[in-house]
Amino acid sequence: MSTPTSTSPVDEGRAELRPRRRLLRGLPWLVLRQHRIALIYVLGLSVLGTLAILYQRHEMAGALDAAGWPGKEVRYAVEDTRGYGYIVALLGGIPLILAFFVGAPLISADQENGTAQLVTTQSVTRRQWIVAKLGFAYGLALVCGVMLSAAFTWWWEPHRAFFSSKWVEGTIFDSTGPVLPALLLFTTALGVTVGVVVRRLLPAMVVTFLFTVVTQFVWDELRVELGSTRMFTYPLDSELPSRFDESYEVDRWVGNAKGDLFGWGTCAEATDEAQNACIAKHGIINNVIEYLDYDQMAAMQWTAAGILLAGTALLTGFVLWRVSARPL
């Protein structure tokens, strides 16, 4: 026969004083707690965005099934659906949000209010402190990027014919595959780097905003350069074959039998007679296009991701060197 056990008031008091078990301890817990507001807002925004994408895909699939697609040709425009504009705005703005609200304040706020000096005079080294900080920021950027990119790719890829944006445009190219996670890592690293150099919270956020906007403009210009363009020639009076429906036209000319190329508007005359005379004068018989094909998209996206990750590594290396070598 067992004897019932009883807990004395002293034991209960000791149990109340015993610290609660946490998933994270030490420096990771401190960094997470310090940036919990940014974590909640950015992660919450990404989760809501992901759910919105899944809902839009579900609504679209239902409408297409009801219309008999793919067995029947269906007229459907994603841009006309509810919420598409909000999703595009989120996908285009999330790099700026991470750079502005996570990257820029990450170190500069600690430098400005003295937390950096306080932490690194305890039992924590500078390297441990900066690694914990970067781990938090990069982990958040990676989770948000993978989540949003996976959901948007799942929506866009089988239904791309119903999106008016071409695959090489930023709305699609930067929001699918590996590009979005890499882009978020890069812009976050850019914000952190600006914060470390500027050392003040508000100026760091302003400079980060400007740098991120400029970076996105430059990135828009570089995107097309990531693939090797191809040329196609077809008769002057015929239509471009339908297999080029998903191709992105970079440039267009007219040409003669010798292979000489002329600008598209070379024979844009006021009258048909004058135009025909110009065509005959130059011997123009062909249309010539320079294009990027859809089958090049995957290679271009991995190239883009590689460039962005290399940029992230360079910026991170600079931040580690700067924090280790210079006074905080």
XYZ file of C-alpha atoms in Angstrom:
328
model
C 0.000 0.000 0.000
C 1.588 3.253 -1.096
C 1.745 6.248 1.132
C 0.278 9.460 -0.328
C 2.884 12.179 -0.817
C 2.352 15.778 0.165
C 4.107 18.985 -0.957
C 5.233 21.299 1.748
C 4.785 25.087 1.405
C 8.587 25.402 1.225
C 8.752 23.102 -1.828
C 5.938 25.013 -3.518
C 7.795 28.252 -2.959
C 10.980 26.801 -4.458
C 9.016 25.578 -7.475
C 7.603 29.062 -8.055
C 11.090 30.591 -7.875
C 12.536 28.044 -10.312
C 12.992 29.713 -13.794
C 10.612 28.596 -16.530
C 12.049 26.506 -19.340
C 12.505 28.460 -22.603
C 13.132 27.279 -26.138
C 15.826 29.941 -26.493
C 18.266 31.030 -23.823
C 21.039 33.532 -23.444
C 21.941 35.824 -26.331
C 19.457 34.413 -28.916
C 16.610 34.940 -26.441
C 17.818 38.486 -25.707
C 18.000 39.409 -29.411
C 14.590 37.884 -30.095
C 13.032 39.757 -27.202
C 14.730 43.013 -28.206
C 13.317 42.832 -31.747
C 10.027 41.105 -30.975
C 7.919 43.976 -32.341
C 9.633 43.870 -35.743
C 9.402 40.081 -35.697
C 5.653 40.106 -35.017
C 4.842 42.727 -37.642
C 7.062 41.427 -40.466
C 6.263 37.759 -39.888
C 2.574 38.519 -39.452
C 2.538 40.506 -42.683
C 4.218 37.662 -44.528
C 1.812 35.067 -43.127
C -1.187 37.189 -44.112
C 0.314 37.724 -47.561
C 0.852 33.994 -47.995
C -2.710 33.228 -46.949
C -3.995 35.879 -49.375
C -2.038 34.289 -52.238
C -3.393 30.838 -51.383
C -6.924 32.229 -51.275
C -6.530 33.968 -54.648
C -5.210 30.767 -56.190
C -8.094 28.758 -54.769
C -10.623 31.295 -56.074
C -8.985 31.353 -59.499
C -8.807 27.553 -59.777
C -12.500 27.322 -58.930
C -13.453 29.875 -61.586
C -11.328 28.164 -64.248
C -12.695 24.717 -63.398
C -16.241 26.031 -63.645
C -15.444 27.504 -67.074
C -13.979 24.209 -68.327
C -10.294 25.166 -68.454
C -7.956 23.742 -69.744
C -10.252 21.813 -72.079
C -11.851 25.075 -73.215
C -10.267 28.426 -73.914
C -11.191 30.799 -71.110
C -10.866 34.571 -70.853
C -9.616 35.373 -67.371
C -7.408 38.209 -66.078
C -5.721 37.870 -62.710
C -5.416 41.649 -62.528
C -9.221 41.904 -62.313
C -9.462 39.773 -59.173
C -9.837 41.144 -55.674
C -6.661 41.515 -53.710
C -4.164 41.086 -56.572
C -2.989 44.675 -56.281
C -2.379 44.267 -52.548
C -0.375 41.094 -53.100
C 1.784 42.715 -55.776
C 2.341 45.725 -53.512
C 3.407 43.446 -50.651
C 5.788 41.397 -52.809
C 7.322 44.555 -54.236
C 7.537 46.303 -50.876
C 8.731 43.519 -48.590
C 12.439 44.054 -49.522
C 12.115 47.707 -48.487
C 10.224 46.794 -45.303
C 12.937 44.387 -44.179
C 15.739 46.788 -45.018
C 14.013 49.739 -43.346
C 12.475 48.186 -40.216
C 14.811 45.230 -39.550
C 18.189 45.828 -41.199
C 18.766 49.529 -40.514
C 17.864 49.529 -36.779
C 19.543 46.200 -36.032
C 22.925 47.635 -34.997
C 22.460 51.389 -35.253
C 19.796 51.468 -32.515
C 22.101 49.580 -30.130
C 24.994 51.905 -30.956
C 22.878 54.987 -30.422
C 21.404 54.024 -27.046
C 24.507 52.290 -25.685
C 23.141 48.733 -25.632
C 25.984 47.560 -27.845
C 28.602 48.805 -25.393
C 26.706 47.327 -22.451
C 26.302 43.885 -24.001
C 29.888 43.564 -25.152
C 31.299 44.493 -21.744
C 29.558 41.467 -20.215
C 30.530 37.858 -20.876
C 29.518 38.162 -24.541
C 32.116 38.872 -27.215
C 31.484 41.250 -30.079
C 31.555 38.377 -32.546
C 28.916 36.414 -30.599
C 26.733 39.515 -30.357
C 26.880 40.388 -34.047
C 26.383 36.761 -35.121
C 23.250 36.512 -32.962
C 21.954 39.789 -34.411
C 22.622 38.792 -38.030
C 21.212 35.317 -37.416
C 17.936 36.842 -36.279
C 17.682 39.293 -39.212
C 18.741 36.827 -41.913
C 16.578 34.061 -40.469
C 13.540 36.322 -40.549
C 14.293 37.433 -44.130
C 14.788 33.840 -45.282
C 11.578 32.542 -43.699
C 9.490 35.384 -45.146
C 11.091 35.057 -48.576
C 10.684 31.288 -48.846
C 7.096 31.398 -47.617
C 5.933 34.136 -49.992
C 7.938 32.900 -52.971
C 6.705 29.306 -52.651
C 3.076 30.398 -52.468
C 3.316 32.872 -55.376
C 5.228 30.397 -57.578
C 2.547 27.772 -56.900
C -0.081 30.258 -58.030
C 1.664 31.755 -61.039
C 3.448 28.859 -62.746
C 0.470 26.730 -63.906
C -1.661 29.814 -64.605
C 0.920 32.182 -66.119
C -1.158 32.667 -69.291
C -3.692 34.616 -67.213
C -1.103 37.103 -65.863
C -0.482 40.135 -68.042
C 3.026 40.685 -66.610
C 5.814 38.957 -68.532
C 7.959 36.437 -66.679
C 11.023 38.693 -66.948
C 9.313 41.667 -65.304
C 9.973 42.327 -61.642
C 6.422 41.497 -60.559
C 6.977 37.869 -61.553
C 10.744 37.343 -61.808
C 11.571 38.784 -58.385
C 8.621 37.111 -56.622
C 9.094 33.509 -57.724
C 11.726 30.808 -57.310
C 14.940 31.577 -55.430
C 15.025 35.305 -56.236
C 12.736 36.642 -53.490
C 14.567 34.964 -50.551
C 17.915 36.101 -51.976
C 16.593 39.620 -52.561
C 15.296 39.890 -48.982
C 18.635 38.702 -47.610
C 20.468 41.280 -49.725
C 18.283 44.254 -48.802
C 18.417 43.256 -45.130
C 22.204 43.079 -45.314
C 22.198 46.469 -47.046
C 20.208 47.983 -44.173
C 22.499 46.442 -41.564
C 25.585 47.748 -43.353
C 24.208 51.272 -43.579
C 23.307 51.132 -39.877
C 26.809 50.047 -38.880
C 28.397 52.858 -40.895
C 25.945 55.640 -39.968
C 25.620 54.575 -36.267
C 22.403 56.569 -35.718
C 18.935 55.111 -36.034
C 16.963 57.757 -37.931
C 19.695 58.723 -40.435
C 20.397 55.033 -40.991
C 16.746 54.373 -41.849
C 16.601 57.339 -44.235
C 19.825 56.361 -46.008
C 18.697 52.732 -46.176
C 15.411 53.803 -47.758
C 17.237 55.781 -50.441
C 19.812 53.030 -51.107
C 17.109 50.366 -51.362
C 15.044 52.388 -53.831
C 18.123 53.070 -55.977
C 19.100 49.385 -55.784
C 15.691 48.332 -57.042
C 15.923 50.748 -59.979
C 19.366 49.383 -60.882
C 18.137 45.816 -60.448
C 15.286 46.484 -62.869
C 17.839 47.502 -65.503
C 20.154 44.523 -64.854
C 17.509 41.806 -64.866
C 17.298 41.465 -68.657
C 21.099 41.290 -68.882
C 21.163 38.024 -66.899
C 20.283 35.940 -69.954
C 21.836 35.579 -73.417
C 19.429 36.979 -75.970
C 18.518 35.037 -79.107
C 17.637 36.239 -82.622
C 14.791 35.101 -84.855
C 14.052 36.110 -88.430
C 10.699 35.751 -90.166
C 9.141 37.142 -93.369
C 8.113 40.795 -93.340
C 4.425 40.241 -94.086
C 3.846 37.259 -91.766
C 2.880 36.992 -88.095
C 5.291 36.022 -85.350
C 4.814 32.265 -84.656
C 2.708 31.449 -81.591
C 5.594 29.600 -79.932
C 6.973 33.030 -79.067
C 3.894 33.960 -77.015
C 5.837 33.494 -73.764
C 9.049 35.072 -75.051
C 10.200 38.517 -73.992
C 11.051 40.770 -76.920
C 14.179 42.803 -76.168
C 14.491 44.592 -79.525
C 13.184 44.468 -83.066
C 14.541 45.353 -86.538
C 13.832 44.831 -90.215
C 16.456 43.277 -92.477
C 17.359 42.486 -96.069
C 18.639 39.343 -97.749
C 22.257 40.321 -97.080
C 21.644 40.251 -93.338
C 21.803 44.028 -92.921
C 19.567 45.275 -90.081
C 17.641 48.540 -90.009
C 15.733 50.195 -87.207
C 12.072 49.265 -86.827
C 10.952 52.735 -87.927
C 13.307 53.061 -90.886
C 10.514 52.936 -93.478
C 7.746 54.550 -91.400
C 6.685 56.962 -94.118
C 3.520 59.065 -94.385
C 2.100 57.213 -97.404
C 2.044 53.588 -98.524
C 3.823 54.523 -101.747
C 6.676 56.152 -99.899
C 6.895 53.239 -97.474
C 7.001 50.663 -100.297
C 9.662 52.685 -102.081
C 11.772 52.742 -98.926
C 11.385 48.979 -98.459
C 12.380 48.352 -102.052
C 15.321 50.740 -101.789
C 16.823 48.852 -98.850
C 15.736 45.418 -100.023
C 13.910 44.752 -96.757
C 12.256 41.339 -96.674
C 12.392 40.200 -93.032
C 11.416 41.061 -89.499
C 14.123 40.318 -86.942
C 13.547 40.091 -83.182
C 15.968 39.777 -80.295
C 14.318 37.889 -77.454
C 14.614 35.942 -74.227
C 12.738 32.656 -74.123
C 10.753 31.342 -71.190
C 12.997 28.275 -70.923
C 15.816 30.632 -69.855
C 13.926 31.819 -66.780
C 15.193 29.213 -64.306
C 18.845 29.764 -65.214
C 18.397 33.550 -65.047
C 16.732 33.313 -61.638
C 19.508 31.161 -60.160
C 22.075 33.559 -61.629
C 20.204 36.457 -60.020
C 20.033 34.622 -56.696
C 23.758 33.895 -56.879
C 24.576 37.571 -57.486
C 22.348 38.696 -54.610
C 23.783 36.083 -52.220
C 27.321 37.079 -53.199
C 26.395 40.696 -52.451
C 24.950 39.611 -49.102
C 28.150 37.748 -48.255
C 30.287 40.793 -49.126
C 28.147 43.148 -47.029
C 28.134 40.678 -44.127
C 31.898 40.341 -44.294
C 32.231 44.113 -44.157
C 29.882 44.335 -41.155
C 31.842 41.644 -39.261
C 35.132 43.397 -40.011
C 33.765 46.813 -39.068
C 32.256 45.648 -35.770
C 35.392 43.705 -34.840
C 37.920 46.358 -35.798
C 36.253 49.659 -34.870
C 34.916 51.004 -31.553
C 31.185 50.486 -31.072
